[in-house]
mmCIF file of C-alpha atoms and ligand atoms in Angstrom:
data_model
loop_
_atom_site.group_PDB
_atom_site.id
_atom_site.type_symbol
_atom_site.label_atom_id
_atom_site.label_comp_id
_atom_site.label_asym_id
_atom_site.label_seq_id
_atom_site.Cartn_x
_atom_site.Cartn_y
_atom_site.Cartn_z
ATOM 1 C CA MET T 182 24.613 31.723 -64.137
ATOM 2 C CA PHE T 183 27.479 29.336 -64.876
ATOM 3 C CA ASN T 184 27.894 25.884 -66.401
ATOM 4 C CA CYS T 185 29.245 22.916 -64.500
ATOM 5 C CA ILE T 186 29.093 19.146 -64.160
ATOM 6 C CA LEU T 187 26.842 18.217 -61.264
ATOM 7 C CA ILE T 188 26.836 14.858 -59.482
ATOM 8 C CA GLU T 189 23.642 13.927 -57.647
ATOM 9 C CA ASN T 190 22.734 10.867 -55.633
ATOM 10 C CA THR T 191 19.020 11.111 -55.032
ATOM 11 C CA ASP T 192 17.341 8.812 -57.610
ATOM 12 C CA GLY T 193 20.535 6.876 -58.307
ATOM 13 C CA TYR T 194 24.033 8.221 -58.937
ATOM 14 C CA THR T 195 24.154 10.669 -61.893
ATOM 15 C CA ALA T 196 26.652 13.118 -63.377
ATOM 16 C CA LYS T 197 25.282 15.602 -65.879
ATOM 17 C CA MET T 198 25.725 19.114 -67.244
ATOM 18 C CA ALA T 199 23.958 21.779 -65.145
ATOM 19 C CA GLN T 200 23.508 25.536 -64.924
ATOM 20 C CA MET T 201 23.851 27.052 -61.494
ATOM 21 C CA ASP T 202 23.468 30.534 -60.050
ATOM 22 C CA GLU T 203 26.500 32.125 -58.377
ATOM 23 C CA SER T 204 24.368 32.656 -55.261
ATOM 24 C CA GLN T 205 24.400 28.839 -54.850
ATOM 25 C CA LEU T 206 28.203 28.797 -54.444
ATOM 26 C CA PRO T 207 29.545 28.084 -50.936
ATOM 27 C CA ASP T 208 30.523 30.875 -48.602
ATOM 28 C CA HIS T 209 34.308 30.938 -49.121
ATOM 29 C CA ASN T 210 36.484 34.038 -49.450
ATOM 30 C CA VAL T 211 37.839 33.875 -53.040
ATOM 31 C CA THR T 212 35.843 33.554 -56.282
ATOM 32 C CA VAL T 213 37.730 32.242 -59.309
ATOM 33 C CA GLN T 214 36.706 32.425 -62.958
ATOM 34 C CA ILE T 215 38.048 29.082 -64.147
ATOM 35 C CA ASP T 216 39.848 28.739 -67.494
ATOM 36 C CA TYR T 217 40.789 25.058 -67.403
ATOM 37 C CA SER T 218 40.346 21.993 -65.239
ATOM 38 C CA THR T 219 41.502 18.432 -65.911
ATOM 39 C CA LEU T 220 40.352 14.863 -65.750
ATOM 40 C CA ASN T 221 42.264 12.814 -63.189
ATOM 41 C CA TYR T 222 41.789 9.209 -62.078
ATOM 42 C CA LYS T 223 39.948 10.497 -58.997
ATOM 43 C CA ASP T 224 37.617 12.588 -61.183
ATOM 44 C CA GLY T 225 36.930 9.428 -63.195
ATOM 45 C CA LEU T 226 35.922 7.639 -59.991
ATOM 46 C CA ALA T 227 33.790 10.623 -58.906
ATOM 47 C CA ILE T 228 31.954 11.091 -62.222
ATOM 48 C CA THR T 229 31.226 7.398 -62.767
ATOM 49 C CA GLY T 230 30.549 6.663 -59.093
ATOM 50 C CA LYS T 231 32.980 3.713 -59.358
ATOM 51 C CA GLY T 232 34.792 4.750 -56.185
ATOM 52 C CA PRO T 233 33.657 6.461 -52.970
ATOM 53 C CA VAL T 234 35.299 9.773 -53.853
ATOM 54 C CA VAL T 235 32.353 12.142 -53.438
ATOM 55 C CA ARG T 236 31.533 12.746 -49.805
ATOM 56 C CA SER T 237 28.757 15.335 -50.112
ATOM 57 C CA PHE T 238 25.921 15.755 -52.642
ATOM 58 C CA PRO T 239 25.150 17.529 -54.902
ATOM 59 C CA MET T 240 28.822 17.832 -55.928
ATOM 60 C CA ILE T 241 30.673 19.679 -58.670
ATOM 61 C CA PRO T 242 33.628 17.349 -59.389
ATOM 62 C CA GLY T 243 37.112 18.423 -60.461
ATOM 63 C CA ILE T 244 40.075 18.123 -58.091
ATOM 64 C CA ASP T 245 42.055 20.869 -59.820
ATOM 65 C CA PHE T 246 41.656 24.082 -61.796
ATOM 66 C CA ALA T 247 43.451 27.225 -62.934
ATOM 67 C CA GLY T 248 41.903 30.628 -63.480
ATOM 68 C CA THR T 249 41.635 34.265 -62.411
ATOM 69 C CA VAL T 250 40.417 35.748 -59.131
ATOM 70 C CA THR T 251 37.239 37.802 -59.715
ATOM 71 C CA GLU T 252 36.245 38.533 -56.101
ATOM 72 C CA SER T 253 38.271 38.311 -52.923
ATOM 73 C CA SER T 254 38.037 39.246 -49.277
ATOM 74 C CA SER T 255 41.403 37.568 -48.653
ATOM 75 C CA GLU T 256 44.503 39.581 -47.782
ATOM 76 C CA HIS T 257 46.552 37.155 -49.905
ATOM 77 C CA TYR T 258 44.742 37.359 -53.260
ATOM 78 C CA LYS T 259 43.327 40.291 -55.222
ATOM 79 C CA VAL T 260 41.105 40.554 -58.278
ATOM 80 C CA GLY T 261 43.094 39.633 -61.402
ATOM 81 C CA ASP T 262 45.528 37.236 -59.686
ATOM 82 C CA LYS T 263 46.153 34.006 -61.612
ATOM 83 C CA VAL T 264 45.796 30.971 -59.385
ATOM 84 C CA ILE T 265 45.929 27.177 -59.337
ATOM 85 C CA LEU T 266 44.076 24.796 -57.058
ATOM 86 C CA ASN T 267 44.968 21.130 -56.453
ATOM 87 C CA GLY T 268 43.415 18.901 -53.838
ATOM 88 C CA TRP T 269 42.259 20.020 -50.369
ATOM 89 C CA SER T 270 39.248 17.681 -50.935
ATOM 90 C CA VAL T 271 37.904 20.021 -53.611
ATOM 91 C CA GLY T 272 35.790 17.972 -56.028
ATOM 92 C CA GLU T 273 35.253 15.434 -53.211
ATOM 93 C CA LYS T 274 33.880 17.351 -50.219
ATOM 94 C CA TYR T 275 33.829 20.908 -51.630
ATOM 95 C CA TRP T 276 32.630 22.053 -55.070
ATOM 96 C CA GLY T 277 35.401 21.685 -57.607
ATOM 97 C CA GLY T 278 36.891 22.698 -60.925
ATOM 98 C CA LEU T 279 34.678 21.098 -63.591
ATOM 99 C CA SER T 280 32.795 24.369 -63.612
ATOM 100 C CA GLN T 281 33.120 27.884 -64.997
ATOM 101 C CA VAL T 282 33.252 29.415 -61.493
ATOM 102 C CA ALA T 283 34.444 28.239 -58.065
ATOM 103 C CA LYS T 284 34.366 29.855 -54.657
ATOM 104 C CA VAL T 285 37.160 28.552 -52.431
ATOM 105 C CA LYS T 286 39.239 29.263 -49.321
ATOM 106 C CA ASP T 287 42.348 31.361 -49.964
ATOM 107 C CA SER T 288 44.475 28.764 -48.151
ATOM 108 C CA TRP T 289 43.683 26.218 -50.897
ATOM 109 C CA LEU T 290 45.137 28.386 -53.676
ATOM 110 C CA THR T 291 48.640 28.418 -55.146
ATOM 111 C CA ARG T 292 49.915 31.312 -57.253
ATOM 112 C CA LEU T 293 50.420 30.523 -60.929
ATOM 113 C CA PRO T 294 54.220 30.488 -61.317
ATOM 114 C CA ALA T 295 55.757 33.002 -63.733
ATOM 115 C CA GLY T 296 56.278 31.464 -67.154
ATOM 116 C CA LEU T 297 53.177 29.253 -67.127
ATOM 117 C CA THR T 298 49.762 30.027 -68.634
ATOM 118 C CA THR T 299 46.616 28.697 -66.956
ATOM 119 C CA LYS T 300 46.302 26.212 -69.830
ATOM 120 C CA GLN T 301 49.864 24.941 -69.370
ATOM 121 C CA ALA T 302 49.275 24.731 -65.611
ATOM 122 C CA MET T 303 46.356 22.388 -66.238
ATOM 123 C CA MET T 304 48.281 20.410 -68.865
ATOM 124 C CA ILE T 305 50.503 19.713 -65.867
ATOM 125 C CA GLY T 306 47.589 19.568 -63.396
ATOM 126 C CA THR T 307 47.443 17.390 -60.316
ATOM 127 C CA ALA T 308 49.183 14.620 -62.270
ATOM 128 C CA GLY T 309 52.304 16.682 -62.987
ATOM 129 C CA TYR T 310 52.313 18.216 -59.537
ATOM 130 C CA THR T 311 52.062 14.755 -57.911
ATOM 131 C CA ALA T 312 54.838 13.448 -60.152
ATOM 132 C CA MET T 313 56.999 16.421 -59.097
ATOM 133 C CA LEU T 314 56.313 15.685 -55.401
ATOM 134 C CA ALA T 315 57.419 12.093 -56.020
ATOM 135 C CA VAL T 316 60.575 13.179 -57.874
ATOM 136 C CA GLN T 317 61.411 15.638 -55.080
ATOM 137 C CA ALA T 318 60.891 12.870 -52.501
ATOM 138 C CA LEU T 319 63.447 10.657 -54.297
ATOM 139 C CA LEU T 320 65.932 13.532 -54.516
ATOM 140 C CA LYS T 321 65.437 14.342 -50.824
ATOM 141 C CA GLN T 322 66.279 10.712 -49.995
ATOM 142 C CA GLY T 323 69.604 11.141 -51.798
ATOM 143 C CA ILE T 324 68.816 9.436 -55.109
ATOM 144 C CA THR T 325 71.049 10.802 -57.882
ATOM 145 C CA LYS T 326 71.676 9.901 -61.530
ATOM 146 C CA GLU T 327 74.654 7.896 -60.298
ATOM 147 C CA SER T 328 72.483 5.786 -57.963
ATOM 148 C CA GLY T 329 71.131 3.781 -60.892
ATOM 149 C CA LYS T 330 67.977 3.438 -62.982
ATOM 150 C CA VAL T 331 64.588 4.727 -61.874
ATOM 151 C CA LEU T 332 61.409 2.741 -62.578
ATOM 152 C CA VAL T 333 58.032 4.401 -63.219
ATOM 153 C CA THR T 334 54.884 2.226 -63.192
ATOM 154 C CA GLY T 335 51.635 3.220 -64.919
ATOM 155 C CA ALA T 336 54.007 5.112 -67.177
ATOM 156 C CA SER T 337 51.488 6.071 -69.896
ATOM 157 C CA GLY T 338 49.049 7.571 -67.401
ATOM 158 C CA GLY T 339 48.904 11.193 -66.273
ATOM 159 C CA VAL T 340 51.187 10.932 -63.229
ATOM 160 C CA GLY T 341 53.386 8.310 -64.899
ATOM 161 C CA SER T 342 53.927 10.362 -68.060
ATOM 162 C CA PHE T 343 55.083 13.334 -66.015
ATOM 163 C CA ALA T 344 57.251 11.207 -63.755
ATOM 164 C CA VAL T 345 59.047 9.745 -66.800
ATOM 165 C CA SER T 346 59.447 13.126 -68.456
ATOM 166 C CA LEU T 347 60.663 14.992 -65.332
ATOM 167 C CA LEU T 348 63.139 12.255 -64.403
ATOM 168 C CA ALA T 349 64.475 12.124 -67.977
ATOM 169 C CA LYS T 350 64.857 15.922 -67.976
ATOM 170 C CA LEU T 351 66.898 15.615 -64.760
ATOM 171 C CA GLY T 352 69.176 13.127 -66.515
ATOM 172 C CA PHE T 353 67.966 9.870 -64.961
ATOM 173 C CA ASP T 354 67.837 6.591 -66.896
ATOM 174 C CA VAL T 355 64.139 5.771 -66.710
ATOM 175 C CA ILE T 356 62.549 2.330 -67.043
ATOM 176 C CA ALA T 357 58.863 2.694 -67.964
ATOM 177 C CA SER T 358 56.509 -0.094 -66.903
ATOM 178 C CA THR T 359 53.379 -0.129 -69.042
ATOM 179 C CA GLY T 360 50.587 -2.272 -70.411
ATOM 180 C CA ARG T 361 50.991 -0.444 -73.727
ATOM 181 C CA THR T 362 54.260 -1.985 -74.840
ATOM 182 C CA LEU T 363 53.388 -1.370 -78.493
ATOM 183 C CA ASP T 364 53.344 2.363 -77.850
ATOM 184 C CA THR T 365 57.068 2.724 -77.173
ATOM 185 C CA ALA T 366 57.417 5.852 -79.343
ATOM 186 C CA TYR T 367 55.387 7.829 -76.817
ATOM 187 C CA LEU T 368 57.379 6.660 -73.801
ATOM 188 C CA ILE T 369 60.815 6.706 -75.408
ATOM 189 C CA ASP T 370 60.757 9.460 -78.057
ATOM 190 C CA THR T 371 58.275 11.882 -76.469
ATOM 191 C CA LEU T 372 58.919 11.375 -72.760
ATOM 192 C CA GLY T 373 62.524 10.220 -72.721
ATOM 193 C CA ALA T 374 62.326 6.713 -71.188
ATOM 194 C CA LYS T 375 65.399 4.557 -71.846
ATOM 195 C CA GLU T 376 63.780 1.142 -71.371
ATOM 196 C CA ILE T 377 60.276 -0.345 -71.411
ATOM 197 C CA ILE T 378 59.035 -3.321 -69.404
ATOM 198 C CA ASP T 379 55.639 -4.997 -69.662
ATOM 199 C CA ARG T 380 53.548 -4.288 -66.589
ATOM 200 C CA SER T 381 52.653 -8.007 -66.384
ATOM 201 C CA GLU T 382 56.214 -8.571 -65.095
ATOM 202 C CA LEU T 383 55.147 -6.850 -61.867
ATOM 203 C CA SER T 384 51.372 -7.125 -61.619
ATOM 204 C CA ALA T 385 51.073 -10.746 -60.396
ATOM 205 C CA PRO T 386 52.021 -11.999 -56.921
ATOM 206 C CA GLY T 387 55.792 -12.574 -56.861
ATOM 207 C CA LYS T 388 58.757 -13.408 -54.640
ATOM 208 C CA PRO T 389 59.636 -11.259 -51.581
ATOM 209 C CA LEU T 390 62.963 -10.338 -53.220
ATOM 210 C CA THR T 391 63.916 -10.454 -56.883
ATOM 211 C CA LYS T 392 66.959 -9.381 -58.878
ATOM 212 C CA GLU T 393 67.998 -5.790 -57.995
ATOM 213 C CA ARG T 394 66.989 -3.858 -61.110
ATOM 214 C CA TRP T 395 66.397 -0.208 -60.139
ATOM 215 C CA ALA T 396 67.746 2.241 -57.564
ATOM 216 C CA ALA T 397 64.441 4.009 -57.138
ATOM 217 C CA ALA T 398 60.865 3.901 -58.346
ATOM 218 C CA ILE T 399 57.724 5.996 -58.638
ATOM 219 C CA ASP T 400 54.722 3.693 -58.403
ATOM 220 C CA CYS T 401 51.304 4.821 -59.674
ATOM 221 C CA VAL T 402 49.731 1.373 -59.472
ATOM 222 C CA GLY T 403 49.821 -0.109 -55.927
ATOM 223 C CA SER T 404 48.753 -3.703 -55.145
ATOM 224 C CA HIS T 405 51.017 -6.572 -56.383
ATOM 225 C CA THR T 406 52.854 -4.107 -58.605
ATOM 226 C CA LEU T 407 54.056 -2.063 -55.636
ATOM 227 C CA ALA T 408 55.150 -5.277 -53.899
ATOM 228 C CA GLY T 409 57.022 -6.297 -57.089
ATOM 229 C CA VAL T 410 58.582 -2.848 -57.369
ATOM 230 C CA CYS T 411 59.910 -3.036 -53.780
ATOM 231 C CA ALA T 412 61.155 -6.611 -54.358
ATOM 232 C CA GLY T 413 63.250 -5.495 -57.344
ATOM 233 C CA THR T 414 64.698 -2.336 -55.769
ATOM 234 C CA GLN T 415 68.427 -2.403 -55.197
ATOM 235 C CA TYR T 416 70.149 -2.133 -51.819
ATOM 236 C CA GLY T 417 69.444 1.251 -50.127
ATOM 237 C CA GLY T 418 66.950 2.231 -52.824
ATOM 238 C CA VAL T 419 63.807 4.334 -52.507
ATOM 239 C CA VAL T 420 60.238 3.712 -53.688
ATOM 240 C CA ALA T 421 57.720 6.569 -53.826
ATOM 241 C CA ALA T 422 54.156 5.190 -53.696
ATOM 242 C CA CYS T 423 51.589 7.548 -55.147
ATOM 243 C CA GLY T 424 48.794 5.559 -56.792
ATOM 244 C CA LEU T 425 46.414 2.631 -56.744
ATOM 245 C CA ALA T 426 45.455 2.046 -60.397
ATOM 246 C CA GLN T 427 45.787 -1.734 -59.865
ATOM 247 C CA GLY T 428 44.431 -1.722 -56.317
ATOM 248 C CA MET T 429 44.650 -0.289 -52.833
ATOM 249 C CA ASP T 430 46.035 -3.484 -51.327
ATOM 250 C CA PHE T 431 49.737 -4.015 -50.704
ATOM 251 C CA ASN T 432 50.596 -7.676 -50.400
ATOM 252 C CA GLY T 433 54.329 -7.260 -49.997
ATOM 253 C CA THR T 434 56.728 -8.562 -47.378
ATOM 254 C CA VAL T 435 59.136 -6.634 -45.185
ATOM 255 C CA ALA T 436 62.097 -8.349 -46.888
ATOM 256 C CA PRO T 437 63.069 -5.373 -49.122
ATOM 257 C CA PHE T 438 62.990 -3.038 -46.097
ATOM 258 C CA ILE T 439 64.858 -5.166 -43.573
ATOM 259 C CA LEU T 440 67.225 -7.057 -45.881
ATOM 260 C CA ARG T 441 68.014 -4.386 -48.474
ATOM 261 C CA GLY T 442 67.369 -1.188 -46.529
ATOM 262 C CA VAL T 443 64.808 -0.054 -49.101
ATOM 263 C CA SER T 444 62.689 2.979 -48.096
ATOM 264 C CA LEU T 445 59.036 3.277 -48.999
ATOM 265 C CA ILE T 446 57.872 6.901 -49.141
ATOM 266 C CA GLY T 447 54.222 7.967 -49.356
ATOM 267 C CA ILE T 448 53.199 10.800 -51.666
ATOM 268 C CA ASP T 449 50.073 12.816 -50.914
ATOM 269 C CA SER T 450 49.169 15.740 -53.108
ATOM 270 C CA VAL T 451 45.828 16.553 -51.466
ATOM 271 C CA MET T 452 46.798 17.888 -48.042
ATOM 272 C CA CYS T 453 50.445 18.603 -48.916
ATOM 273 C CA PRO T 454 51.657 21.742 -47.039
ATOM 274 C CA HIS T 455 51.543 25.012 -48.945
ATOM 275 C CA ALA T 456 55.311 25.666 -49.036
ATOM 276 C CA VAL T 457 56.010 22.204 -50.502
ATOM 277 C CA ARG T 458 53.356 22.568 -53.200
ATOM 278 C CA GLN T 459 54.485 26.099 -54.165
ATOM 279 C CA ALA T 460 58.065 24.769 -54.477
ATOM 280 C CA ALA T 461 56.835 21.860 -56.622
ATOM 281 C CA TRP T 462 54.983 24.268 -58.931
ATOM 282 C CA GLU T 463 58.025 26.557 -59.214
ATOM 283 C CA SER T 464 60.151 23.535 -60.225
ATOM 284 C CA LEU T 465 57.490 22.448 -62.713
ATOM 285 C CA ALA T 466 57.542 25.899 -64.329
ATOM 286 C CA GLU T 467 61.307 25.446 -64.810
ATOM 287 C CA LEU T 468 61.357 21.803 -65.899
ATOM 288 C CA ALA T 469 58.156 21.284 -67.890
ATOM 289 C CA ASP T 470 58.823 21.278 -71.614
ATOM 290 C CA VAL T 471 56.057 23.134 -73.499
ATOM 291 C CA HIS T 472 56.438 20.843 -76.526
ATOM 292 C CA VAL T 473 56.048 17.750 -74.373
ATOM 293 C CA LEU T 474 53.087 19.358 -72.605
ATOM 294 C CA ALA T 475 51.344 19.910 -75.910
ATOM 295 C CA GLU T 476 52.112 16.364 -77.076
ATOM 296 C CA ILE T 477 50.919 14.572 -73.978
ATOM 297 C CA SER T 478 47.741 16.638 -73.501
ATOM 298 C CA ARG T 479 44.487 16.956 -75.324
ATOM 299 C CA VAL T 480 41.752 19.462 -74.627
ATOM 300 C CA ILE T 481 38.095 18.459 -74.340
ATOM 301 C CA SER T 482 34.891 20.341 -73.457
ATOM 302 C CA LEU T 483 33.078 20.213 -70.127
ATOM 303 C CA GLU T 484 30.373 18.002 -71.638
ATOM 304 C CA GLU T 485 32.933 15.599 -73.144
ATOM 305 C CA ALA T 486 34.463 15.094 -69.685
ATOM 306 C CA ILE T 487 31.470 12.960 -68.625
ATOM 307 C CA PRO T 488 31.961 10.063 -71.112
ATOM 308 C CA ALA T 489 35.761 10.488 -70.969
ATOM 309 C CA ALA T 490 35.650 9.625 -67.238
ATOM 310 C CA GLN T 491 34.791 5.974 -67.962
ATOM 311 C CA ARG T 492 37.444 5.727 -70.701
ATOM 312 C CA LEU T 493 40.034 7.019 -68.231
ATOM 313 C CA LEU T 494 39.116 4.324 -65.704
ATOM 314 C CA ASP T 495 39.250 1.700 -68.483
ATOM 315 C CA GLY T 496 42.878 2.740 -69.110
ATOM 316 C CA LYS T 497 41.996 3.894 -72.630
ATOM 317 C CA ILE T 498 43.333 7.423 -72.249
ATOM 318 C CA ARG T 499 47.001 8.215 -72.628
ATOM 319 C CA GLY T 500 48.630 11.238 -70.983
ATOM 320 C CA ARG T 501 46.672 14.257 -69.816
ATOM 321 C CA VAL T 502 43.111 15.368 -70.443
ATOM 322 C CA VAL T 503 42.612 19.129 -70.059
ATOM 323 C CA VAL T 504 39.038 20.384 -69.786
ATOM 324 C CA ASP T 505 38.190 23.758 -71.314
ATOM 325 C CA VAL T 506 35.311 24.615 -68.992
ATOM 326 C CA ASN T 507 34.208 27.534 -71.168
ATOM 327 C CA ASN T 508 33.653 25.310 -74.198
HETATM 328 P P1 NDP K 851 45.709 7.446 -65.190
HETATM 329 O O1 NDP K 851 44.455 6.655 -65.329
HETATM 330 O O2 NDP K 851 46.009 8.548 -66.135
HETATM 331 O O3 NDP K 851 46.969 6.438 -65.219
HETATM 332 C C1 NDP K 851 47.015 5.210 -64.547
HETATM 333 C C2 NDP K 851 47.907 4.281 -65.333
HETATM 334 O O4 NDP K 851 48.106 3.093 -64.565
HETATM 335 C C3 NDP K 851 47.282 3.792 -66.643
HETATM 336 O O5 NDP K 851 47.506 4.684 -67.691
HETATM 337 C C4 NDP K 851 47.993 2.470 -66.850
HETATM 338 O O6 NDP K 851 49.294 2.748 -67.372
HETATM 339 C C5 NDP K 851 48.196 1.952 -65.423
HETATM 340 N N1 NDP K 851 47.135 1.000 -65.032
HETATM 341 C C6 NDP K 851 45.794 1.168 -65.128
HETATM 342 N N2 NDP K 851 45.145 0.110 -64.653
HETATM 343 C C7 NDP K 851 46.096 -0.774 -64.267
HETATM 344 C C8 NDP K 851 46.062 -2.093 -63.700
HETATM 345 N N3 NDP K 851 44.909 -2.701 -63.450
HETATM 346 N N4 NDP K 851 47.226 -2.689 -63.443
HETATM 347 C C9 NDP K 851 48.409 -2.076 -63.675
HETATM 348 N N5 NDP K 851 48.512 -0.850 -64.215
HETATM 349 C C10 NDP K 851 47.368 -0.204 -64.497
HETATM 350 O O7 NDP K 851 45.721 7.969 -63.674
HETATM 351 P P2 NDP K 851 46.622 9.131 -63.032
HETATM 352 O O8 NDP K 851 47.958 9.113 -63.667
HETATM 353 O O9 NDP K 851 45.827 10.369 -62.946
HETATM 354 O O10 NDP K 851 46.760 8.570 -61.552
HETATM 355 C C11 NDP K 851 47.549 7.417 -61.310
HETATM 356 C C12 NDP K 851 47.307 6.943 -59.890
HETATM 357 O O11 NDP K 851 47.816 7.918 -58.993
HETATM 358 C C13 NDP K 851 45.829 6.753 -59.558
HETATM 359 O O12 NDP K 851 45.670 5.640 -58.743
HETATM 360 C C14 NDP K 851 45.492 8.027 -58.810
HETATM 361 O O13 NDP K 851 44.408 7.848 -57.927
HETATM 362 C C15 NDP K 851 46.791 8.287 -58.078
HETATM 363 N N6 NDP K 851 47.016 9.684 -57.728
HETATM 364 C C16 NDP K 851 47.487 9.917 -56.481
HETATM 365 C C17 NDP K 851 47.758 11.192 -56.075
HETATM 366 C C18 NDP K 851 48.335 11.403 -54.733
HETATM 367 O O14 NDP K 851 48.228 12.504 -54.195
HETATM 368 N N7 NDP K 851 48.975 10.409 -54.164
HETATM 369 C C19 NDP K 851 47.478 12.339 -56.939
HETATM 370 C C20 NDP K 851 47.071 11.981 -58.283
HETATM 371 C C21 NDP K 851 46.831 10.674 -58.629
HETATM 372 P P3 NDP K 851 49.919 1.875 -68.564
HETATM 373 O O15 NDP K 851 48.880 1.885 -69.646
HETATM 374 O O16 NDP K 851 51.174 2.604 -68.921
HETATM 375 O O17 NDP K 851 50.144 0.505 -68.022
#
C-alpha cells in the first residue's frame, strides 16, 4: 500500500489523501519510490479544480518528482538509479508525483545529475527547470550580459525566482517585476536582482510601444503583462513567454515585432525533447546555489499540499514548495 493525494470527480470535484495498492498502478515499465515532489501552479489548478488540468479521473496529481527506481523492465534504467520526472502530462493525464510510488514510462525519466540530491532536484523542480529552459532560449538567441538588462515577471514565484537567480548567477543585470514590492530583500539580497518594478506598471492595457527598457525578458504572467513586456523590449530584443499567472490571453500588437525586431519565444517544459531537458538539468546542477535553494524552498507534507494549493493560486506563497511524500 502507498499514500497519495487522489482527485476524484464523481460526486463533485475532490482532492483528498488516499491509500492505494501497488496493483492499482498503471502498466508502465519503471516503478519509482518517490522521495520528493513539489507544488507548482499547475498542481494548484489540479488540486483545487480551478483550471481544466486533470484530463482523466481518478488522478494522482503532481507534475514532477524525484526518487529511486525499484522495479524496471527498461534497458535504460535499473533498480537503484536516481531519477527525476517533469511533465509528459504526468499529474494531468497519467498518475503523478504527489504519491509515495509512481509507475511511469522510461522515456519520461531524466537521470538525476551528479552533484544533486533528490531533495535539491525538487527544490529546483519544474519551476527551476522551466526557468533554465527560458534562460537557455535567451542565450541561444544571442542575448549576452552586454545586450542590456533582463526583465523577469512574476519574479517572486517558483519559475520567476529561479529565472532571477540563474540570470544573476550568469552575470546579467536583472529587473524583477513583482506585486510584492515590500519584499525587496528576497529579490535583491537572496536572488540577486538589481532593480524592482511594481507589476502594476505592466499588468494593465498599455501602448503598443513604450520606452525601450530591457534587452530581454522571461515572462511568467501572460495577458496584458506579456504585451507590456514586449512593448518595452529594446530593438532586437528577445522575450521568452513561459506562464499565464495573469491570464492566457495576449492582447498585444505586432508593433514590437515588426518595428523593433523583437522575438517572442515560447517555452514548453512538458513535451520538451529529452536531450534539451537533460542539458537543462546538467546546467542546473552546475549553476544552482545550494544556499539559495534552501532559502527559497520550504518542505511540507503530502497532506499539507492540499490546502497549500489554494494559497499558491492566491499568490500567497513565495518561492518553491517541496513536498516530502513520505511525511
Ligand atoms: P507561482 O504561483 O509560484 O508564481 C506566479 C507568480 O506570478 C506569483 O508569485 C506572482 O509573482 C505573479 N502573479 C500571480 N498572479 C498574478 C496576476 N494576476 N498578475 C500578475 N502577476 C501575477 O507559479 P510558478 O512560478 O510555478 O508558475 C508561473 C507560471 O508559469 C504559471 O502560469 C505556470 O502555469 C507557468 N509554467 C509554465 C511552464 C511551461 O512549461 N511553460 C512550466 C511551469 C510553470 P509576484 O508576487 O512576484 O508578482
